[in-house]
Amino acid sequence: MTFGSHAQTFAGRPVVEFPADGPPPVVDGEVCWRIADWHFDGDARQPTLSEQFRDRFDRFVEQIGDRVEALVVGAWGYAAFHHAPIAQLCAAAPRLPRLRALFLGDMVVEECEVSWMRVGDVSPLLTAYPQLEVLRVRGGEDFSFSPVRHGRLRKLSVQSGGLSREFVAAVLASELPALHHLDLWLGTDDYGGNTTVADLEPLLAGKLFPALRRLGLRNAEIADELAAALATAAVVPRLERLDLSLGTLSDDGLAALLAGQSLTHLSALDLHHHYLSEEAANRVVAALPGVEVDVSDPQEPDEDDGETYRYTAVSE
């Protein structure tokens, strides 16, 4: 899977594009603003932010910064060449006093492959915006996190084709007492996704994030191992929603999951984009009649010289 379109909604609001020039459009009701500047300059291989994005962002903050509650940041030039505008976003925090939801990295594949996106350490965003409630970040190249304490963050979503164990460890070492929804796209080892089930043990043991009720361990090459671990994980009984979508879940992983503790307390189990047989998919739906189970988008494994290959939805 590649990201085929920009976000149409974010944080429950329709997304409105901030224009390249001229005044911002007049909007009716609560919206999420989006700012981006995509251009490719093959000679601009430097880690500095593109001037076009920097100038547009400054104009955005000057014109409507005090009204913005939700913000989507798209391309900041060509993201394989330029680092994300994290420093600029942090510096603008006093002029964005109402910001509560931020999505950094809303790009389609034509703009930049997710694994090529140069992002940097995203945790300073949480320090700069202590009132932030929703943070979604997407990236792959030079993509990191540092342990942080944040009292208001309710949802953290990290989307990657390969999420390092160092990134995951820093998230798990953070103090996030209000965190209700954690969504980690673990990806594949080929693109830096070296996180293992053992790395996730503090989370699975239910020792972290007392408000956590929704957990996504998605886009995972190790989906079967995760399913087996979740069969006995102490965190599961307090969850409302469990998401193992976009990964390589097979019949073996599902059998291990269903052989473990009860999942009937869940309101939703998302398994879409999977490698389940039709029989196994029907089985999980039948086993959880009161649960919204998503087994859409079945995949077929590749066979080559007797080897079977299964792929995550997002890698490069």
PDB file of C-alpha atoms in Angstrom:
ATOM      1  CA  MET A   1       0.000   0.000   0.000  1.00  0.00           C
ATOM      2  CA  THR A   2       1.066   3.552  -0.622  1.00  0.00           C
ATOM      3  CA  PHE A   3      -0.612   6.664   0.655  1.00  0.00           C
ATOM      4  CA  GLY A   4      -2.884   7.544  -2.243  1.00  0.00           C
ATOM      5  CA  SER A   5      -4.424  10.814  -1.118  1.00  0.00           C
ATOM      6  CA  HIS A   6      -3.930  13.582   1.380  1.00  0.00           C
ATOM      7  CA  ALA A   7      -5.966  13.632   4.573  1.00  0.00           C
ATOM      8  CA  GLN A   8      -9.515  14.816   3.978  1.00  0.00           C
ATOM      9  CA  THR A   9     -10.323  14.913   7.681  1.00  0.00           C
ATOM     10  CA  PHE A  10      -8.201  15.028  10.807  1.00  0.00           C
ATOM     11  CA  ALA A  11      -9.184  15.172  14.467  1.00  0.00           C
ATOM     12  CA  GLY A  12     -12.809  14.935  13.383  1.00  0.00           C
ATOM     13  CA  ARG A  13     -12.639  18.058  11.205  1.00  0.00           C
ATOM     14  CA  PRO A  14     -12.592  18.672   7.471  1.00  0.00           C
ATOM     15  CA  VAL A  15      -9.182  19.680   6.157  1.00  0.00           C
ATOM     16  CA  VAL A  16      -8.856  23.091   4.479  1.00  0.00           C
ATOM     17  CA  GLU A  17      -5.740  23.998   2.490  1.00  0.00           C
ATOM     18  CA  PHE A  18      -3.930  27.215   3.306  1.00  0.00           C
ATOM     19  CA  PRO A  19      -3.274  28.906  -0.064  1.00  0.00           C
ATOM     20  CA  ALA A  20       0.116  29.535  -1.634  1.00  0.00           C
ATOM     21  CA  ASP A  21      -0.715  33.225  -1.831  1.00  0.00           C
ATOM     22  CA  GLY A  22      -3.564  35.539  -1.001  1.00  0.00           C
ATOM     23  CA  PRO A  23      -5.819  35.513   2.053  1.00  0.00           C
ATOM     24  CA  PRO A  24      -7.002  32.257   3.615  1.00  0.00           C
ATOM     25  CA  PRO A  25     -10.474  31.078   2.606  1.00  0.00           C
ATOM     26  CA  VAL A  26     -13.436  31.964   4.759  1.00  0.00           C
ATOM     27  CA  VAL A  27     -14.520  28.827   6.624  1.00  0.00           C
ATOM     28  CA  ASP A  28     -17.742  27.869   8.316  1.00  0.00           C
ATOM     29  CA  GLY A  29     -17.436  25.893  11.522  1.00  0.00           C
ATOM     30  CA  GLU A  30     -14.498  24.017  12.979  1.00  0.00           C
ATOM     31  CA  VAL A  31     -11.876  22.973  10.436  1.00  0.00           C
ATOM     32  CA  CYS A  32      -8.369  21.588  10.341  1.00  0.00           C
ATOM     33  CA  TRP A  33      -5.896  23.692   8.389  1.00  0.00           C
ATOM     34  CA  ARG A  34      -3.315  22.115   6.108  1.00  0.00           C
ATOM     35  CA  ILE A  35      -0.082  23.740   5.013  1.00  0.00           C
ATOM     36  CA  ALA A  36       2.345  22.270   2.486  1.00  0.00           C
ATOM     37  CA  ASP A  37       4.758  23.195  -0.248  1.00  0.00           C
ATOM     38  CA  TRP A  38       5.963  20.437  -2.537  1.00  0.00           C
ATOM     39  CA  HIS A  39       8.619  21.023  -5.125  1.00  0.00           C
ATOM     40  CA  PHE A  40      11.543  18.975  -6.354  1.00  0.00           C
ATOM     41  CA  ASP A  41      14.923  20.576  -6.787  1.00  0.00           C
ATOM     42  CA  GLY A  42      17.552  18.006  -7.624  1.00  0.00           C
ATOM     43  CA  ASP A  43      20.311  20.402  -6.594  1.00  0.00           C
ATOM     44  CA  ALA A  44      18.855  21.165  -3.165  1.00  0.00           C
ATOM     45  CA  ARG A  45      20.362  18.266  -1.214  1.00  0.00           C
ATOM     46  CA  GLN A  46      20.744  19.977   2.124  1.00  0.00           C
ATOM     47  CA  PRO A  47      19.177  19.367   5.538  1.00  0.00           C
ATOM     48  CA  THR A  48      17.746  22.871   5.779  1.00  0.00           C
ATOM     49  CA  LEU A  49      14.049  23.567   5.385  1.00  0.00           C
ATOM     50  CA  SER A  50      12.896  24.828   1.996  1.00  0.00           C
ATOM     51  CA  GLU A  51      12.462  28.590   1.843  1.00  0.00           C
ATOM     52  CA  GLN A  52       9.060  28.258   0.181  1.00  0.00           C
ATOM     53  CA  PHE A  53       7.639  26.244   3.071  1.00  0.00           C
ATOM     54  CA  ARG A  54       9.225  28.459   5.691  1.00  0.00           C
ATOM     55  CA  ASP A  55       7.781  31.613   4.140  1.00  0.00           C
ATOM     56  CA  ARG A  56       4.329  30.069   3.713  1.00  0.00           C
ATOM     57  CA  PHE A  57       4.287  28.831   7.279  1.00  0.00           C
ATOM     58  CA  ASP A  58       5.266  32.259   8.624  1.00  0.00           C
ATOM     59  CA  ARG A  59       2.436  33.851   6.657  1.00  0.00           C
ATOM     60  CA  PHE A  60       0.021  31.184   7.913  1.00  0.00           C
ATOM     61  CA  VAL A  61       0.913  31.834  11.553  1.00  0.00           C
ATOM     62  CA  GLU A  62       0.734  35.585  11.096  1.00  0.00           C
ATOM     63  CA  GLN A  63      -2.682  35.534   9.425  1.00  0.00           C
ATOM     64  CA  ILE A  64      -4.610  32.893  11.375  1.00  0.00           C
ATOM     65  CA  GLY A  65      -2.318  31.355  13.999  1.00  0.00           C
ATOM     66  CA  ASP A  66      -4.405  32.459  16.967  1.00  0.00           C
ATOM     67  CA  ARG A  67      -7.480  30.650  15.551  1.00  0.00           C
ATOM     68  CA  VAL A  68      -5.898  27.295  14.624  1.00  0.00           C
ATOM     69  CA  GLU A  69      -6.943  24.300  16.715  1.00  0.00           C
ATOM     70  CA  ALA A  70      -5.958  21.482  14.337  1.00  0.00           C
ATOM     71  CA  LEU A  71      -3.118  21.462  11.816  1.00  0.00           C
ATOM     72  CA  VAL A  72      -1.895  19.091   9.101  1.00  0.00           C
ATOM     73  CA  VAL A  73       1.618  19.623   7.769  1.00  0.00           C
ATOM     74  CA  GLY A  74       2.213  18.144   4.335  1.00  0.00           C
ATOM     75  CA  ALA A  75       5.315  18.309   2.176  1.00  0.00           C
ATOM     76  CA  TRP A  76       8.007  20.709   3.363  1.00  0.00           C
ATOM     77  CA  GLY A  77       9.757  20.844   0.005  1.00  0.00           C
ATOM     78  CA  TYR A  78      11.120  17.459  -1.048  1.00  0.00           C
ATOM     79  CA  ALA A  79      11.158  15.563   2.241  1.00  0.00           C
ATOM     80  CA  ALA A  80      13.950  13.212   1.178  1.00  0.00           C
ATOM     81  CA  PHE A  81      16.261  16.240   0.989  1.00  0.00           C
ATOM     82  CA  HIS A  82      14.888  18.547   3.700  1.00  0.00           C
ATOM     83  CA  HIS A  83      14.298  17.838   7.365  1.00  0.00           C
ATOM     84  CA  ALA A  84      10.837  18.361   8.819  1.00  0.00           C
ATOM     85  CA  PRO A  85       9.961  21.843  10.133  1.00  0.00           C
ATOM     86  CA  ILE A  86      10.009  20.759  13.766  1.00  0.00           C
ATOM     87  CA  ALA A  87      12.113  23.701  14.962  1.00  0.00           C
ATOM     88  CA  GLN A  88       9.850  26.144  13.146  1.00  0.00           C
ATOM     89  CA  LEU A  89       6.732  24.533  14.592  1.00  0.00           C
ATOM     90  CA  CYS A  90       8.200  24.683  18.094  1.00  0.00           C
ATOM     91  CA  ALA A  91       9.247  28.312  17.726  1.00  0.00           C
ATOM     92  CA  ALA A  92       5.718  29.206  16.607  1.00  0.00           C
ATOM     93  CA  ALA A  93       4.044  27.658  19.669  1.00  0.00           C
ATOM     94  CA  PRO A  94       3.342  31.003  21.423  1.00  0.00           C
ATOM     95  CA  ARG A  95       1.514  32.162  18.289  1.00  0.00           C
ATOM     96  CA  LEU A  96      -0.520  28.933  18.038  1.00  0.00           C
ATOM     97  CA  PRO A  97      -2.060  29.012  21.528  1.00  0.00           C
ATOM     98  CA  ARG A  98      -5.165  26.975  20.637  1.00  0.00           C
ATOM     99  CA  LEU A  99      -3.472  24.103  18.802  1.00  0.00           C
ATOM    100  CA  ARG A 100      -4.748  20.771  20.098  1.00  0.00           C
ATOM    101  CA  ALA A 101      -4.173  18.345  17.170  1.00  0.00           C
ATOM    102  CA  LEU A 102      -1.150  18.059  14.860  1.00  0.00           C
ATOM    103  CA  PHE A 103      -0.362  15.735  11.946  1.00  0.00           C
ATOM    104  CA  LEU A 104       3.204  15.993  10.643  1.00  0.00           C
ATOM    105  CA  GLY A 105       4.003  14.262   7.347  1.00  0.00           C
ATOM    106  CA  ASP A 106       0.819  14.120   5.269  1.00  0.00           C
ATOM    107  CA  MET A 107       2.354  13.154   1.915  1.00  0.00           C
ATOM    108  CA  VAL A 108       1.491  10.856  -0.961  1.00  0.00           C
ATOM    109  CA  VAL A 109       4.014   8.569  -2.618  1.00  0.00           C
ATOM    110  CA  GLU A 110       4.508  10.949  -5.551  1.00  0.00           C
ATOM    111  CA  GLU A 111       5.788  13.533  -3.074  1.00  0.00           C
ATOM    112  CA  CYS A 112       7.992  11.195  -1.031  1.00  0.00           C
ATOM    113  CA  GLU A 113       8.122   7.550  -0.016  1.00  0.00           C
ATOM    114  CA  VAL A 114       7.470   7.241   3.704  1.00  0.00           C
ATOM    115  CA  SER A 115      10.835   5.560   4.328  1.00  0.00           C
ATOM    116  CA  TRP A 116      12.684   8.477   2.671  1.00  0.00           C
ATOM    117  CA  MET A 117      11.076  11.235   4.748  1.00  0.00           C
ATOM    118  CA  ARG A 118      13.653  13.075   6.876  1.00  0.00           C
ATOM    119  CA  VAL A 119      11.943  14.001  10.108  1.00  0.00           C
ATOM    120  CA  GLY A 120      14.243  14.133  13.121  1.00  0.00           C
ATOM    121  CA  ASP A 121      13.234  13.955  16.791  1.00  0.00           C
ATOM    122  CA  VAL A 122       9.502  14.665  17.090  1.00  0.00           C
ATOM    123  CA  SER A 123       9.273  14.773  20.891  1.00  0.00           C
ATOM    124  CA  PRO A 124      10.153  18.508  21.105  1.00  0.00           C
ATOM    125  CA  LEU A 125       6.706  19.125  19.623  1.00  0.00           C
ATOM    126  CA  LEU A 126       5.164  17.759  22.808  1.00  0.00           C
ATOM    127  CA  THR A 127       7.376  19.935  24.968  1.00  0.00           C
ATOM    128  CA  ALA A 128       6.509  23.010  22.909  1.00  0.00           C
ATOM    129  CA  TYR A 129       2.755  22.302  22.956  1.00  0.00           C
ATOM    130  CA  PRO A 130       1.772  21.173  26.467  1.00  0.00           C
ATOM    131  CA  GLN A 131      -1.938  21.441  25.554  1.00  0.00           C
ATOM    132  CA  LEU A 132      -1.679  19.114  22.555  1.00  0.00           C
ATOM    133  CA  GLU A 133      -4.148  16.214  22.668  1.00  0.00           C
ATOM    134  CA  VAL A 134      -3.541  14.466  19.324  1.00  0.00           C
ATOM    135  CA  LEU A 135      -0.194  13.909  17.594  1.00  0.00           C
ATOM    136  CA  ARG A 136       0.209  11.924  14.390  1.00  0.00           C
ATOM    137  CA  VAL A 137       3.657  11.702  12.815  1.00  0.00           C
ATOM    138  CA  ARG A 138       4.838   9.923   9.693  1.00  0.00           C
ATOM    139  CA  GLY A 139       8.418   9.253   8.692  1.00  0.00           C
ATOM    140  CA  GLY A 140      11.305   6.901   8.114  1.00  0.00           C
ATOM    141  CA  GLU A 141      14.695   8.529   7.583  1.00  0.00           C
ATOM    142  CA  ASP A 142      16.293  10.072  10.692  1.00  0.00           C
ATOM    143  CA  PHE A 143      13.059   9.419  12.596  1.00  0.00           C
ATOM    144  CA  SER A 144      13.399   9.479  16.364  1.00  0.00           C
ATOM    145  CA  PHE A 145      11.771  10.168  19.698  1.00  0.00           C
ATOM    146  CA  SER A 146      13.044  11.077  23.157  1.00  0.00           C
ATOM    147  CA  PRO A 147      11.313  10.239  26.456  1.00  0.00           C
ATOM    148  CA  VAL A 148       8.984  13.038  27.467  1.00  0.00           C
ATOM    149  CA  ARG A 149       6.308  13.826  30.023  1.00  0.00           C
ATOM    150  CA  HIS A 150       3.061  15.247  28.698  1.00  0.00           C
ATOM    151  CA  GLY A 151      -0.084  15.539  30.752  1.00  0.00           C
ATOM    152  CA  ARG A 152      -2.687  16.154  28.029  1.00  0.00           C
ATOM    153  CA  LEU A 153      -1.836  13.891  25.074  1.00  0.00           C
ATOM    154  CA  ARG A 154      -4.710  11.498  24.398  1.00  0.00           C
ATOM    155  CA  LYS A 155      -3.695  10.000  21.051  1.00  0.00           C
ATOM    156  CA  LEU A 156      -0.266   9.249  19.615  1.00  0.00           C
ATOM    157  CA  SER A 157       0.005   7.704  16.152  1.00  0.00           C
ATOM    158  CA  VAL A 158       3.392   6.910  14.625  1.00  0.00           C
ATOM    159  CA  GLN A 159       3.264   5.803  10.988  1.00  0.00           C
ATOM    160  CA  SER A 160       6.352   4.258   9.435  1.00  0.00           C
ATOM    161  CA  GLY A 161       7.511   1.556   7.080  1.00  0.00           C
ATOM    162  CA  GLY A 162      10.064   0.544   9.696  1.00  0.00           C
ATOM    163  CA  LEU A 163       9.972   1.741  13.304  1.00  0.00           C
ATOM    164  CA  SER A 164      13.178   1.270  15.268  1.00  0.00           C
ATOM    165  CA  ARG A 165      13.314  -0.285  18.710  1.00  0.00           C
ATOM    166  CA  GLU A 166      14.973   2.910  19.952  1.00  0.00           C
ATOM    167  CA  PHE A 167      11.948   4.955  18.857  1.00  0.00           C
ATOM    168  CA  VAL A 168       9.563   2.506  20.500  1.00  0.00           C
ATOM    169  CA  ALA A 169      11.623   2.363  23.690  1.00  0.00           C
ATOM    170  CA  ALA A 170      11.543   6.151  23.995  1.00  0.00           C
ATOM    171  CA  VAL A 171       7.761   6.208  23.594  1.00  0.00           C
ATOM    172  CA  LEU A 172       7.387   3.506  26.238  1.00  0.00           C
ATOM    173  CA  ALA A 173       9.734   5.416  28.569  1.00  0.00           C
ATOM    174  CA  SER A 174       7.539   8.514  28.346  1.00  0.00           C
ATOM    175  CA  GLU A 175       5.050   9.590  30.990  1.00  0.00           C
ATOM    176  CA  LEU A 176       1.707  10.021  29.218  1.00  0.00           C
ATOM    177  CA  PRO A 177      -0.978   9.730  31.906  1.00  0.00           C
ATOM    178  CA  ALA A 178      -3.830  10.827  29.601  1.00  0.00           C
ATOM    179  CA  LEU A 179      -2.880   8.586  26.660  1.00  0.00           C
ATOM    180  CA  HIS A 180      -6.045   6.804  25.536  1.00  0.00           C
ATOM    181  CA  HIS A 181      -4.998   5.633  22.052  1.00  0.00           C
ATOM    182  CA  LEU A 182      -1.535   4.434  20.999  1.00  0.00           C
ATOM    183  CA  ASP A 183      -0.972   3.507  17.362  1.00  0.00           C
ATOM    184  CA  LEU A 184       2.451   2.196  16.260  1.00  0.00           C
ATOM    185  CA  TRP A 185       3.228   1.126  12.692  1.00  0.00           C
ATOM    186  CA  LEU A 186       6.133  -1.254  13.220  1.00  0.00           C
ATOM    187  CA  GLY A 187       6.946  -2.023   9.579  1.00  0.00           C
ATOM    188  CA  THR A 188       9.717  -4.296   8.333  1.00  0.00           C
ATOM    189  CA  ASP A 189      13.320  -4.950   9.170  1.00  0.00           C
ATOM    190  CA  ASP A 190      14.349  -4.008   5.624  1.00  0.00           C
ATOM    191  CA  TYR A 191      13.354  -0.411   6.390  1.00  0.00           C
ATOM    192  CA  GLY A 192      14.592  -0.210   9.959  1.00  0.00           C
ATOM    193  CA  GLY A 193      11.688  -1.896  11.720  1.00  0.00           C
ATOM    194  CA  ASN A 194      13.707  -3.979  14.181  1.00  0.00           C
ATOM    195  CA  THR A 195      11.239  -3.783  17.101  1.00  0.00           C
ATOM    196  CA  THR A 196      10.526  -7.182  18.650  1.00  0.00           C
ATOM    197  CA  VAL A 197       7.820  -8.513  20.936  1.00  0.00           C
ATOM    198  CA  ALA A 198      10.347  -8.410  23.778  1.00  0.00           C
ATOM    199  CA  ASP A 199      10.816  -4.667  23.185  1.00  0.00           C
ATOM    200  CA  LEU A 200       7.059  -4.207  23.669  1.00  0.00           C
ATOM    201  CA  GLU A 201       6.883  -6.223  26.885  1.00  0.00           C
ATOM    202  CA  PRO A 202       6.382  -3.244  29.262  1.00  0.00           C
ATOM    203  CA  LEU A 203       3.410  -2.170  27.151  1.00  0.00           C
ATOM    204  CA  LEU A 204       1.943  -5.655  26.783  1.00  0.00           C
ATOM    205  CA  ALA A 205       2.330  -6.251  30.515  1.00  0.00           C
ATOM    206  CA  GLY A 206      -0.080  -3.398  31.172  1.00  0.00           C
ATOM    207  CA  LYS A 207       2.445  -1.432  33.232  1.00  0.00           C
ATOM    208  CA  LEU A 208       2.260   1.747  31.169  1.00  0.00           C
ATOM    209  CA  PHE A 209      -0.258   4.457  30.291  1.00  0.00           C
ATOM    210  CA  PRO A 210      -3.115   3.969  32.784  1.00  0.00           C
ATOM    211  CA  ALA A 211      -5.710   5.612  30.501  1.00  0.00           C
ATOM    212  CA  LEU A 212      -4.905   3.398  27.491  1.00  0.00           C
ATOM    213  CA  ARG A 213      -8.023   1.860  25.932  1.00  0.00           C
ATOM    214  CA  ARG A 214      -7.144   1.649  22.225  1.00  0.00           C
ATOM    215  CA  LEU A 215      -3.995  -0.067  20.992  1.00  0.00           C
ATOM    216  CA  GLY A 216      -2.749  -0.424  17.435  1.00  0.00           C
ATOM    217  CA  LEU A 217       0.322  -2.522  16.622  1.00  0.00           C
ATOM    218  CA  ARG A 218      -0.052  -2.160  12.901  1.00  0.00           C
ATOM    219  CA  ASN A 219       1.749  -2.637   9.606  1.00  0.00           C
ATOM    220  CA  ALA A 220       3.846  -5.284  11.340  1.00  0.00           C
ATOM    221  CA  GLU A 221       6.036  -7.904   9.753  1.00  0.00           C
ATOM    222  CA  ILE A 222       5.879  -9.680  13.127  1.00  0.00           C
ATOM    223  CA  ALA A 223       2.067  -9.748  13.246  1.00  0.00           C
ATOM    224  CA  ASP A 224       1.882 -13.467  14.081  1.00  0.00           C
ATOM    225  CA  GLU A 225       4.296 -13.053  16.994  1.00  0.00           C
ATOM    226  CA  LEU A 226       2.318 -10.065  18.246  1.00  0.00           C
ATOM    227  CA  ALA A 227      -0.937 -12.021  18.059  1.00  0.00           C
ATOM    228  CA  ALA A 228       0.585 -14.845  20.090  1.00  0.00           C
ATOM    229  CA  ALA A 229       1.859 -12.414  22.722  1.00  0.00           C
ATOM    230  CA  LEU A 230      -1.479 -10.604  22.933  1.00  0.00           C
ATOM    231  CA  ALA A 231      -3.195 -13.925  23.680  1.00  0.00           C
ATOM    232  CA  THR A 232      -1.913 -13.650  27.252  1.00  0.00           C
ATOM    233  CA  ALA A 233      -0.944  -9.964  27.510  1.00  0.00           C
ATOM    234  CA  ALA A 234      -2.160  -8.227  30.666  1.00  0.00           C
ATOM    235  CA  VAL A 235      -2.967  -5.038  28.750  1.00  0.00           C
ATOM    236  CA  VAL A 236      -5.714  -6.674  26.665  1.00  0.00           C
ATOM    237  CA  PRO A 237      -8.519  -6.891  29.284  1.00  0.00           C
ATOM    238  CA  ARG A 238      -8.585  -3.105  29.678  1.00  0.00           C
ATOM    239  CA  LEU A 239      -8.694  -2.364  25.962  1.00  0.00           C
ATOM    240  CA  GLU A 240     -11.776  -1.307  24.035  1.00  0.00           C
ATOM    241  CA  ARG A 241     -10.224  -1.597  20.572  1.00  0.00           C
ATOM    242  CA  LEU A 242      -7.336  -3.713  19.308  1.00  0.00           C
ATOM    243  CA  ASP A 243      -5.805  -3.086  15.895  1.00  0.00           C
ATOM    244  CA  LEU A 244      -3.452  -5.505  14.114  1.00  0.00           C
ATOM    245  CA  SER A 245      -4.265  -4.257  10.635  1.00  0.00           C
ATOM    246  CA  LEU A 246      -1.964  -3.625   7.657  1.00  0.00           C
ATOM    247  CA  GLY A 247       0.369  -6.444   8.679  1.00  0.00           C
ATOM    248  CA  THR A 248       1.160 -10.036   7.780  1.00  0.00           C
ATOM    249  CA  LEU A 249      -1.267 -11.872  10.075  1.00  0.00           C
ATOM    250  CA  SER A 250      -1.743 -15.506   9.028  1.00  0.00           C
ATOM    251  CA  ASP A 251      -3.910 -18.382  10.189  1.00  0.00           C
ATOM    252  CA  ASP A 252      -1.213 -19.415  12.692  1.00  0.00           C
ATOM    253  CA  GLY A 253      -1.196 -16.018  14.359  1.00  0.00           C
ATOM    254  CA  LEU A 254      -4.968 -15.841  14.507  1.00  0.00           C
ATOM    255  CA  ALA A 255      -5.189 -19.352  15.992  1.00  0.00           C
ATOM    256  CA  ALA A 256      -2.777 -18.330  18.753  1.00  0.00           C
ATOM    257  CA  LEU A 257      -4.766 -15.174  19.470  1.00  0.00           C
ATOM    258  CA  LEU A 258      -8.099 -16.978  19.681  1.00  0.00           C
ATOM    259  CA  ALA A 259      -6.643 -19.757  21.835  1.00  0.00           C
ATOM    260  CA  GLY A 260      -5.762 -17.239  24.524  1.00  0.00           C
ATOM    261  CA  GLN A 261      -7.775 -14.945  26.740  1.00  0.00           C
ATOM    262  CA  SER A 262     -11.277 -13.793  25.876  1.00  0.00           C
ATOM    263  CA  LEU A 263     -11.665 -10.924  23.427  1.00  0.00           C
ATOM    264  CA  THR A 264     -15.424 -10.589  23.759  1.00  0.00           C
ATOM    265  CA  HIS A 265     -15.075  -7.412  25.850  1.00  0.00           C
ATOM    266  CA  LEU A 266     -13.664  -5.538  22.848  1.00  0.00           C
ATOM    267  CA  SER A 267     -15.861  -3.219  20.847  1.00  0.00           C
ATOM    268  CA  ALA A 268     -13.651  -3.624  17.765  1.00  0.00           C
ATOM    269  CA  LEU A 269     -10.885  -5.863  16.429  1.00  0.00           C
ATOM    270  CA  ASP A 270      -9.271  -4.558  13.246  1.00  0.00           C
ATOM    271  CA  LEU A 271      -7.400  -7.121  11.155  1.00  0.00           C
ATOM    272  CA  HIS A 272      -7.810  -5.640   7.692  1.00  0.00           C
ATOM    273  CA  HIS A 273      -5.025  -6.280   5.180  1.00  0.00           C
ATOM    274  CA  HIS A 274      -4.211  -9.796   6.324  1.00  0.00           C
ATOM    275  CA  TYR A 275      -3.121 -13.202   5.035  1.00  0.00           C
ATOM    276  CA  LEU A 276      -5.937 -15.231   6.591  1.00  0.00           C
ATOM    277  CA  SER A 277      -7.702 -17.995   4.765  1.00  0.00           C
ATOM    278  CA  GLU A 278     -11.392 -17.461   4.167  1.00  0.00           C
ATOM    279  CA  GLU A 279     -12.112 -20.157   6.736  1.00  0.00           C
ATOM    280  CA  ALA A 280      -9.996 -18.419   9.395  1.00  0.00           C
ATOM    281  CA  ALA A 281     -11.534 -15.020   8.643  1.00  0.00           C
ATOM    282  CA  ASN A 282     -15.016 -16.471   9.039  1.00  0.00           C
ATOM    283  CA  ARG A 283     -13.939 -18.181  12.225  1.00  0.00           C
ATOM    284  CA  VAL A 284     -12.839 -15.016  14.008  1.00  0.00           C
ATOM    285  CA  VAL A 285     -16.018 -13.187  13.032  1.00  0.00           C
ATOM    286  CA  ALA A 286     -18.123 -16.079  14.335  1.00  0.00           C
ATOM    287  CA  ALA A 287     -16.079 -16.352  17.535  1.00  0.00           C
ATOM    288  CA  LEU A 288     -16.678 -12.692  18.454  1.00  0.00           C
ATOM    289  CA  PRO A 289     -20.352 -12.014  17.653  1.00  0.00           C
ATOM    290  CA  GLY A 290     -20.597  -8.852  19.736  1.00  0.00           C
ATOM    291  CA  VAL A 291     -17.368  -7.365  18.398  1.00  0.00           C
ATOM    292  CA  GLU A 292     -16.941  -5.282  15.244  1.00  0.00           C
ATOM    293  CA  VAL A 293     -14.353  -7.430  13.431  1.00  0.00           C
ATOM    294  CA  ASP A 294     -12.759  -6.081  10.253  1.00  0.00           C
ATOM    295  CA  VAL A 295     -11.301  -8.818   8.040  1.00  0.00           C
ATOM    296  CA  SER A 296     -11.478  -6.858   4.793  1.00  0.00           C
ATOM    297  CA  ASP A 297      -8.672  -6.570   2.232  1.00  0.00           C
ATOM    298  CA  PRO A 298      -7.355 -10.166   2.232  1.00  0.00           C
ATOM    299  CA  GLN A 299      -3.933 -10.634   0.637  1.00  0.00           C
ATOM    300  CA  GLU A 300      -2.350 -13.540  -1.211  1.00  0.00           C
ATOM    301  CA  PRO A 301       1.227 -14.482  -0.315  1.00  0.00           C
ATOM    302  CA  ASP A 302       3.905 -14.657  -2.991  1.00  0.00           C
ATOM    303  CA  GLU A 303       5.572 -17.985  -3.726  1.00  0.00           C
ATOM    304  CA  ASP A 304       9.127 -18.165  -5.048  1.00  0.00           C
ATOM    305  CA  ASP A 305      11.324 -21.282  -5.150  1.00  0.00           C
ATOM    306  CA  GLY A 306       9.303 -22.894  -2.415  1.00  0.00           C
ATOM    307  CA  GLU A 307       9.457 -19.826  -0.156  1.00  0.00           C
ATOM    308  CA  THR A 308       6.359 -17.932   0.956  1.00  0.00           C
ATOM    309  CA  TYR A 309       6.480 -14.144   1.306  1.00  0.00           C
ATOM    310  CA  ARG A 310       4.000 -11.899   3.067  1.00  0.00           C
ATOM    311  CA  TYR A 311       4.220  -8.125   3.007  1.00  0.00           C
ATOM    312  CA  THR A 312       3.087  -5.264   5.191  1.00  0.00           C
ATOM    313  CA  ALA A 313       0.862  -2.662   3.617  1.00  0.00           C
ATOM    314  CA  VAL A 314       3.506   0.075   3.930  1.00  0.00           C
ATOM    315  CA  SER A 315       7.247  -0.421   3.732  1.00  0.00           C
ATOM    316  CA  GLU A 316       9.242   1.806   1.407  1.00  0.00           C
TER     317      GLU A 316
END
